[in-house]
Coordinates of N, CA and C and ligand atoms in Angstrom, one line a residue:
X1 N 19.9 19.6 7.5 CA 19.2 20.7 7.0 C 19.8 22.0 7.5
X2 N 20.0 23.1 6.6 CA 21.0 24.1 6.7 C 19.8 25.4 6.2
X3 N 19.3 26.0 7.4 CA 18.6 27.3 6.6 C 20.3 28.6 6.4
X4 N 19.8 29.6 5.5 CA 20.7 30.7 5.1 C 20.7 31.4 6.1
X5 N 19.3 32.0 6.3 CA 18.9 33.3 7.5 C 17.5 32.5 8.1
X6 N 17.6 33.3 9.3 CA 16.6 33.0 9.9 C 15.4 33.5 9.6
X7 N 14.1 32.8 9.9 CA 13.1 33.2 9.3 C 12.2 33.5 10.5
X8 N 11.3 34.2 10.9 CA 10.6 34.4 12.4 C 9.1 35.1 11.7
X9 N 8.5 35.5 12.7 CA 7.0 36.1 12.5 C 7.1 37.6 11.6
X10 N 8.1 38.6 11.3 CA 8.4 39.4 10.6 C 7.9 39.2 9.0
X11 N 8.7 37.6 8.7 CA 8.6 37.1 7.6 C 7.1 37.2 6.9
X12 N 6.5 36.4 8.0 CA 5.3 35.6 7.3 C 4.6 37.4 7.4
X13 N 4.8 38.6 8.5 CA 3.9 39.8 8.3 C 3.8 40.3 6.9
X14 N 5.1 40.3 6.2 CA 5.7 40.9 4.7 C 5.3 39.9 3.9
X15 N 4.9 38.6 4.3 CA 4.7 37.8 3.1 C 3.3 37.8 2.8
X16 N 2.4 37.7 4.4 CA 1.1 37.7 4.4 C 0.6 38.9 4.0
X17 N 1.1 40.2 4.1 CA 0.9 41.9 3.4 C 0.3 41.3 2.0
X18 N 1.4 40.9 0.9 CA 1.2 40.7 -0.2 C 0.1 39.8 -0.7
X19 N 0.2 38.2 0.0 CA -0.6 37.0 -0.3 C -1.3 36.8 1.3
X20 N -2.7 37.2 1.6 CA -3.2 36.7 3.1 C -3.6 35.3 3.2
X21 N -3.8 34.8 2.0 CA -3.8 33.4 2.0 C -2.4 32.8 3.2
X22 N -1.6 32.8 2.6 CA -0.2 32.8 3.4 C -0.5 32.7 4.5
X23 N -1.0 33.1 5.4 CA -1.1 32.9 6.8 C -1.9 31.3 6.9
X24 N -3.1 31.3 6.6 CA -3.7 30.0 6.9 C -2.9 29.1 6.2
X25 N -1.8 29.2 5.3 CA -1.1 28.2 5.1 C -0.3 27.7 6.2
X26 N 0.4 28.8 6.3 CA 1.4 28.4 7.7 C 0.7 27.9 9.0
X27 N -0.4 28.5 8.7 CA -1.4 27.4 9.9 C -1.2 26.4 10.0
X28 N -1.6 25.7 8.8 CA -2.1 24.7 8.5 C -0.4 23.7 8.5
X29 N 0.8 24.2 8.1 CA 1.8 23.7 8.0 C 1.8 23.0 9.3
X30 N 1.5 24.5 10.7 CA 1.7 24.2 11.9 C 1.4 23.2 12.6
X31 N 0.1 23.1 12.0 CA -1.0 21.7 12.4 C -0.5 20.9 12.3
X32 N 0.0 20.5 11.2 CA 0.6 19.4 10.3 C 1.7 18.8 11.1
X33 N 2.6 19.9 11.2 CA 3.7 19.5 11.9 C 3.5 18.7 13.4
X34 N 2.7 19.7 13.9 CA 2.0 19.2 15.5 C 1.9 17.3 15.5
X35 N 0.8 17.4 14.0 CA 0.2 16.1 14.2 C 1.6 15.2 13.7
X36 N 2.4 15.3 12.7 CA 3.6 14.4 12.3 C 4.0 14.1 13.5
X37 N 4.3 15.2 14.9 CA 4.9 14.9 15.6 C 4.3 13.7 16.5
X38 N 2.9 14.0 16.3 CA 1.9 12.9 17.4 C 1.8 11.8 16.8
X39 N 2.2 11.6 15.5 CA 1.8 10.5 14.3 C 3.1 9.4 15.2
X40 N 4.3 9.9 14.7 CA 5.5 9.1 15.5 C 5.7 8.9 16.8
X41 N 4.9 9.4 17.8 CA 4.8 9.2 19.1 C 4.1 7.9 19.4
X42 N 2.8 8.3 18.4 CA 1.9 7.2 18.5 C 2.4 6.2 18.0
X43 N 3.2 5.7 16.8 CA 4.0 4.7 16.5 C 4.7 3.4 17.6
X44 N 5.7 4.7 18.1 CA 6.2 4.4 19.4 C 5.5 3.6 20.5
X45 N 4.0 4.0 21.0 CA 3.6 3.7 21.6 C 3.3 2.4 21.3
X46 N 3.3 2.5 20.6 CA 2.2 1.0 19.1 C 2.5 -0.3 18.9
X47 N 3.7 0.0 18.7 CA 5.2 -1.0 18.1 C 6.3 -1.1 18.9
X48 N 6.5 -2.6 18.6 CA 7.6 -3.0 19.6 C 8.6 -3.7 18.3
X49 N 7.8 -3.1 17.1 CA 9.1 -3.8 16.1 C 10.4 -3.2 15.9
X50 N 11.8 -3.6 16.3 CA 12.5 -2.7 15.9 C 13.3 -1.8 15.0
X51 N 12.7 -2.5 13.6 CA 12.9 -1.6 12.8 C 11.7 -0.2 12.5
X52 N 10.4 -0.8 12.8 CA 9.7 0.4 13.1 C 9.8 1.3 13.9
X53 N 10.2 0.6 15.3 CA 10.8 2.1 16.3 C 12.0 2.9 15.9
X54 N 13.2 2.2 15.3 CA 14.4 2.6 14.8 C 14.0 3.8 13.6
X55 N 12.7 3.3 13.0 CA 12.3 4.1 11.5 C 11.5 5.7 12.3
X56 N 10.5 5.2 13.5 CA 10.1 6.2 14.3 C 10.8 7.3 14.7
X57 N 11.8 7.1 15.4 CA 12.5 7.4 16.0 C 13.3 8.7 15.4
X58 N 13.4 8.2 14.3 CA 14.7 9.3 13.6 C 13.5 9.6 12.5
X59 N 12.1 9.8 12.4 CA 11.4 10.8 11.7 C 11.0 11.2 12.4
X60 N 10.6 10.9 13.7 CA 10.6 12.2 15.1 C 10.9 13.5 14.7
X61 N 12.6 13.2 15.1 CA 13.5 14.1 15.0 C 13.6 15.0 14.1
X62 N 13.1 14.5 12.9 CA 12.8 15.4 12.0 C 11.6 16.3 11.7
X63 N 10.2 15.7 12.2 CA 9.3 16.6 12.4 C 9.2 17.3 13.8
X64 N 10.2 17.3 14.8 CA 10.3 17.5 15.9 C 11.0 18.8 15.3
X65 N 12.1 19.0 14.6 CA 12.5 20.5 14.0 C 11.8 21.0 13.2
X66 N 11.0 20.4 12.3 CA 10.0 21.1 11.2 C 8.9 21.6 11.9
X67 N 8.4 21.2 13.4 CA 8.0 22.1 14.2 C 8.4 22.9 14.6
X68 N 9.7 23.3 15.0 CA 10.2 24.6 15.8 C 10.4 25.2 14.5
X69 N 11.1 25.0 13.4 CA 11.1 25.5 12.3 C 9.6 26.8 12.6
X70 N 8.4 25.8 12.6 CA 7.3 26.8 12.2 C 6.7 27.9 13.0
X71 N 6.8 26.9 14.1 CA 6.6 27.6 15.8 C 7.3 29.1 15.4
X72 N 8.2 29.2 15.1 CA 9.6 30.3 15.1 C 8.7 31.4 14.3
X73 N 7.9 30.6 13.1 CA 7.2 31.7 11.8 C 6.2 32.0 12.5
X74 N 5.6 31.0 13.0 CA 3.4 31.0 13.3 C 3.7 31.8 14.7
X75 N 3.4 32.9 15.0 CA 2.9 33.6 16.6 C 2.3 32.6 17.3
X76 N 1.7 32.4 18.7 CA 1.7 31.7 19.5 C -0.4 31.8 19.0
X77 N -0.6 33.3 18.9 CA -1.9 33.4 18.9 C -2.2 33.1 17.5
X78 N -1.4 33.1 16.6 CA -2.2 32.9 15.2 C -2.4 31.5 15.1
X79 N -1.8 30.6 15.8 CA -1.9 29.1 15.8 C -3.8 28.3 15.8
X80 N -3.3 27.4 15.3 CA -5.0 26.9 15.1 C -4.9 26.3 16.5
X81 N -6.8 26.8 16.4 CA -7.0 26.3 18.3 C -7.3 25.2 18.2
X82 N -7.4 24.0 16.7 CA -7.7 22.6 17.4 C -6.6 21.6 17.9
X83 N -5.8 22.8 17.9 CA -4.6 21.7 18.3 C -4.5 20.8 19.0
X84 N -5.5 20.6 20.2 CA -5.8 19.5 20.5 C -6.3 18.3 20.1
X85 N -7.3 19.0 19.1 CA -7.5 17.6 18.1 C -6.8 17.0 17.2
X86 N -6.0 18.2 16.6 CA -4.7 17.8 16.0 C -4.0 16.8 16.6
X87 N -3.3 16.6 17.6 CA -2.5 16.0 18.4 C -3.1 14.4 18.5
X88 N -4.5 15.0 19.0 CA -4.9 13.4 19.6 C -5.1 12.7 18.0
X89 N -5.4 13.5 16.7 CA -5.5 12.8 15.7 C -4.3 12.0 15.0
X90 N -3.0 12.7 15.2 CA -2.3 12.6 15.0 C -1.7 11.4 15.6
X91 N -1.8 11.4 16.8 CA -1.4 9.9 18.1 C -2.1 8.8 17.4
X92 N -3.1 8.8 17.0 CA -4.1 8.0 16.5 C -3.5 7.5 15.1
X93 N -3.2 7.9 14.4 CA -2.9 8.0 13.3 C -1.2 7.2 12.8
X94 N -0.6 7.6 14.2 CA 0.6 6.6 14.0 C 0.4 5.2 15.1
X95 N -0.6 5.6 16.2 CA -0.8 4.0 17.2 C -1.8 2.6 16.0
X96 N -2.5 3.2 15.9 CA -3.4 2.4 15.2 C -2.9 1.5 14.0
X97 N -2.3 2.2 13.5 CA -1.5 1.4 12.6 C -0.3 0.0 13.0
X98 N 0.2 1.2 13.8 CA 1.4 0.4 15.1 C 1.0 -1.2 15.5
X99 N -0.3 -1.1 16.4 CA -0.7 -2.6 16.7 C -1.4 -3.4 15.3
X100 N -1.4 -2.9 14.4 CA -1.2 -4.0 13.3 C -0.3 -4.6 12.7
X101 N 0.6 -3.9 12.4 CA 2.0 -4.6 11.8 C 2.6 -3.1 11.0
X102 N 3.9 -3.7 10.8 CA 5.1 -2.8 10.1 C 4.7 -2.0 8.9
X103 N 3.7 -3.3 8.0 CA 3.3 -2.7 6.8 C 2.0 -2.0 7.1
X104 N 1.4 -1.6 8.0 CA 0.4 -0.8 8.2 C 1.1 0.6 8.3
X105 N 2.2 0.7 9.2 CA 2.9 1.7 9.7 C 3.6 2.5 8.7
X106 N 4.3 1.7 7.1 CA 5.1 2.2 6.3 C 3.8 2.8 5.4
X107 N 2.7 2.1 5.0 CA 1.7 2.2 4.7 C 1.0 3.7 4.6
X108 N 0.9 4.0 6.2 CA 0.2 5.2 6.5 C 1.2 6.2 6.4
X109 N 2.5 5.9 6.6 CA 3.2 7.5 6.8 C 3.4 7.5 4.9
X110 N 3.7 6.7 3.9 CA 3.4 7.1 2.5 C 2.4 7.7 2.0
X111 N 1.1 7.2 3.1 CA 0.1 8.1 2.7 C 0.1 9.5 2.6
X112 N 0.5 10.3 4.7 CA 0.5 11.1 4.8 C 1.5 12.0 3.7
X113 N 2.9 11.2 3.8 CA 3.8 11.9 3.4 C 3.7 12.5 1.8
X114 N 3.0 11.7 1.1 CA 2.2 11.8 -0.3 C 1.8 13.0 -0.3
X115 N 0.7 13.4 0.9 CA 0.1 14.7 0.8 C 0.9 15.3 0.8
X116 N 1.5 15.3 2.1 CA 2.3 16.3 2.9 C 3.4 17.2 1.8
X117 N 3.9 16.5 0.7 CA 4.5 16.9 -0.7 C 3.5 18.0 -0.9
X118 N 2.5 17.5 -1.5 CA 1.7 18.2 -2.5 C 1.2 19.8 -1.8
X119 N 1.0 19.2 -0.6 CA 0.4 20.3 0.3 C 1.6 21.5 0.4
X120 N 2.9 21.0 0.9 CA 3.7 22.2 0.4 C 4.2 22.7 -1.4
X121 N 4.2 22.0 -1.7 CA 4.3 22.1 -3.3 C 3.4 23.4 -3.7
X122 N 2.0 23.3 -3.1 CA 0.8 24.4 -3.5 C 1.3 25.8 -3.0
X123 N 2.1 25.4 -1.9 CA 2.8 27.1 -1.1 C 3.4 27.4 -2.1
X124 N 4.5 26.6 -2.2 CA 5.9 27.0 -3.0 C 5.4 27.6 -4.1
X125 N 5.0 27.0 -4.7 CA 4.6 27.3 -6.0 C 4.1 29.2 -6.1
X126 N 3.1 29.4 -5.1 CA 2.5 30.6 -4.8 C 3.8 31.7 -4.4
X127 N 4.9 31.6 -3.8 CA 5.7 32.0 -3.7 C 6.9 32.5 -4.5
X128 N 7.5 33.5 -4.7 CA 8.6 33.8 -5.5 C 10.1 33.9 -4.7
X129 N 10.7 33.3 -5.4 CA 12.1 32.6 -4.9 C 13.5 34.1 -4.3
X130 N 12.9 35.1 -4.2 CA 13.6 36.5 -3.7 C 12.9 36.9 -2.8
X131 N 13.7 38.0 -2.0 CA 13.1 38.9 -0.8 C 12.7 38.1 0.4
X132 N 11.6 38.8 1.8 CA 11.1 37.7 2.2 C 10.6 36.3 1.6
X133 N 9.3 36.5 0.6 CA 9.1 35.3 0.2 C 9.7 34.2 0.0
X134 N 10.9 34.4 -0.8 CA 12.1 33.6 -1.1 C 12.3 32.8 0.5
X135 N 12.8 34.0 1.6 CA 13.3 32.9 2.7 C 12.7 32.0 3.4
X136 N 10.8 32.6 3.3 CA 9.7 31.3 3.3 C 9.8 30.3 2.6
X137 N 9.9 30.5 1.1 CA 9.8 29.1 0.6 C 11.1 28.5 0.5
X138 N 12.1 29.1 1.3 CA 13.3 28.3 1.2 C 12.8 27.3 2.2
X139 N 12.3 27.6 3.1 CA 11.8 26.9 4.8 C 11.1 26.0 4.2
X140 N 10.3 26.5 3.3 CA 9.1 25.0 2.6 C 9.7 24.3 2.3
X141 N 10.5 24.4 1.1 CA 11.7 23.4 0.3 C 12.0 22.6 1.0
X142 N 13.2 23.0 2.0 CA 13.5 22.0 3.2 C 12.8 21.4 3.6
X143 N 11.5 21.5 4.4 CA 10.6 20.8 5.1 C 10.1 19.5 4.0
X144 N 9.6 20.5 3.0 CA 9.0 19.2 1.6 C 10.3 18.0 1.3
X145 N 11.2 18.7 1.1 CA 12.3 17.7 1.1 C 12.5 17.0 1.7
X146 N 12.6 16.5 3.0 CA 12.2 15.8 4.1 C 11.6 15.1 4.3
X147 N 10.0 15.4 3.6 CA 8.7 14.6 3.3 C 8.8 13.8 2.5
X148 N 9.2 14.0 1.5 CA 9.3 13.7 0.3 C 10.4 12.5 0.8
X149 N 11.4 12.7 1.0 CA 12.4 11.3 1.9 C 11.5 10.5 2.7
X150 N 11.1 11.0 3.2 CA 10.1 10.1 4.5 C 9.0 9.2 3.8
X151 N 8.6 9.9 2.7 CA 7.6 9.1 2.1 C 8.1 7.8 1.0
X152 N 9.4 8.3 0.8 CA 10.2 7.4 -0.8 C 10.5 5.7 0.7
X153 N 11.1 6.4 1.6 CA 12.1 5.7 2.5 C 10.6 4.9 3.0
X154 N 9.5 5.0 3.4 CA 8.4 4.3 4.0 C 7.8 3.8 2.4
X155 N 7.8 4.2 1.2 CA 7.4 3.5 0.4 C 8.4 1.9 0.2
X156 N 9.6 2.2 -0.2 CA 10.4 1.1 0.4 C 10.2 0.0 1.0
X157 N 9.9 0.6 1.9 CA 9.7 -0.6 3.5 C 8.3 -1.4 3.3
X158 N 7.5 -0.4 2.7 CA 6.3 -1.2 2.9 C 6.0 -2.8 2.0
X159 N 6.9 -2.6 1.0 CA 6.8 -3.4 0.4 C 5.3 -3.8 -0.7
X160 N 5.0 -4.8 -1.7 CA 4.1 -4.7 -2.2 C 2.4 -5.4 -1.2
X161 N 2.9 -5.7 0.0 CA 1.3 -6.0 0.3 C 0.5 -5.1 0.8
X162 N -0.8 -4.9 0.1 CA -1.8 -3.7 0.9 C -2.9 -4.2 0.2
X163 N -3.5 -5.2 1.5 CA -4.8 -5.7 1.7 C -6.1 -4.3 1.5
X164 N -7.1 -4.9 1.6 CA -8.3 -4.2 1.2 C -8.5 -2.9 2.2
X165 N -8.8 -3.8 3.6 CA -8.6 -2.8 4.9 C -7.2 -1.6 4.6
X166 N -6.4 -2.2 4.5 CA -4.7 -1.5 4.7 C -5.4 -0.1 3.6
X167 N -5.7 -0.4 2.2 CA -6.0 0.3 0.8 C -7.2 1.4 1.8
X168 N -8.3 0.9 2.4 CA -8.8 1.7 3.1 C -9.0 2.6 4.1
X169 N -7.8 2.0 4.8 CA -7.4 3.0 6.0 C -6.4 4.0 5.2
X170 N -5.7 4.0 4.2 CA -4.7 5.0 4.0 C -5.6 6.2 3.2
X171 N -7.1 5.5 2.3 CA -7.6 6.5 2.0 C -8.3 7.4 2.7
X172 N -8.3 7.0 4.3 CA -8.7 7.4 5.2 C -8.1 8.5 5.7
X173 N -7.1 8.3 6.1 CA -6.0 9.3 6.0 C -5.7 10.1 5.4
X174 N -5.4 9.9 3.8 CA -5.5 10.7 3.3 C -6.5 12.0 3.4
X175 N -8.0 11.3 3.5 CA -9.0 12.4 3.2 C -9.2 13.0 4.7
X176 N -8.6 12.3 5.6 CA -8.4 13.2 6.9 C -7.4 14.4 7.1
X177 N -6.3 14.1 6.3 CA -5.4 15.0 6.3 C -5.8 15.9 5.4
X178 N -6.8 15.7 4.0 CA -7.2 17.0 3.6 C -8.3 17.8 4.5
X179 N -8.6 17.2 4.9 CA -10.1 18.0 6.2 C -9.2 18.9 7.1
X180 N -8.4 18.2 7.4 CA -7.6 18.8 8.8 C -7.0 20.2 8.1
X181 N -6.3 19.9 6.9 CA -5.4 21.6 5.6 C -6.8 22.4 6.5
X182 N -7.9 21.8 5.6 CA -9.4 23.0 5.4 C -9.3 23.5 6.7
X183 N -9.4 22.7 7.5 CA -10.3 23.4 8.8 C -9.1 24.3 9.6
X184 N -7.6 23.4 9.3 CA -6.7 24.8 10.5 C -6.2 25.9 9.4
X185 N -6.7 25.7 8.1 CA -6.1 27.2 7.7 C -7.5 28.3 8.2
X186 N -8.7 27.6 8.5 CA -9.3 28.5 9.2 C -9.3 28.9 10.2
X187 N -9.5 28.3 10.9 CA -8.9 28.1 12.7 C -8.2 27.0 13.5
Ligands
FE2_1 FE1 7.3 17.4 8.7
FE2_2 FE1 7.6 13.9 7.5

């Protein structure tokens, strides 16, 4: 991943001027990213399989920059304060799956990563592709791109089994991950 120019808290002031929505997005990106990061921790902690730690491991790395990525945009104070819950939901989110098996694990990050498209898709889209804006949604692009890989690459793996539970827990997720957008684009 190759940004043009750097992007920092300047950005999002000129972008959030125009659209104030924009801010609780980048919130909520921030969240997001937090918890991706806790999601593959928890994995780790979870699984001892080695192609799930090998798959953990190097999507770390990647939401491990799509956090500093954000960190760089989001001020320290504009950040949502549940980030603690974020985190621990996040840990949760990739352990729990972990001590069931591989297909629980490929399972849940297709879920997330499903959203995690759509969720930036709704920025971009709001966005026009010049000036500041432009070098924001260039930062989404990338990041969505990413997602979007993480989800194709864990759809793959998971293969066709998804028992009733499995079918359950990802809608679970899913509708956890939309609660979590609502609540940190608020706080
Ligand atoms: Fe990410
Ligand atoms: Fe991801």
């Amino acid at each position: 991943m190759s940004l043009t120019m750097p992007v920092g808290p300047d950005v999002l002031a000129s972008v959030a001027a125009v659209d104030p929505t924009l801010r609780g997005d980048i919130r909520s990106d921030h969240a997001g990213e937090t918890g991706a990061v806790m999601i593959y921790r928890g994995v780790l902690a979870g699984s001892r399989d080695p192609q799930v730690c090998r798959f953990a491991v190097a999507h770390l790395a990647t939401e491990r920059r799509h956090l500093a990525i954000i960190e760089a945009i989001l001020a320290p104070a504009q950040r949502s304060v549940l980030l603690p819950v974020w985190r621990i939901a996040g840990w949760l989110t990739g352990f729990l799956p972990a001590i069931v098996g591989a297909h629980a694990v490929y399972a849940t990050v297709e879920a997330v990563e499903t959203f995690v498209d759509e969720h930036y898709e709704d920025q971009i889209r709001k966005l026009p592709a010049t000036g500041a804006a432009g070098s924001l949604r260039a930062v989404l692009l990338t990041c969505q791109a990413d997602e979007v890989h993480h989800r194709d690459e864990a759809r793959a793996l998971r293969g066709a089994a998804c028992g009733f539970a499995l079918r359950l827990w990802t809608r679970l997720v899913d509708a956890g991950s939309r609660a979590a957008v609502v609540a940190a684009r608020r706080i």
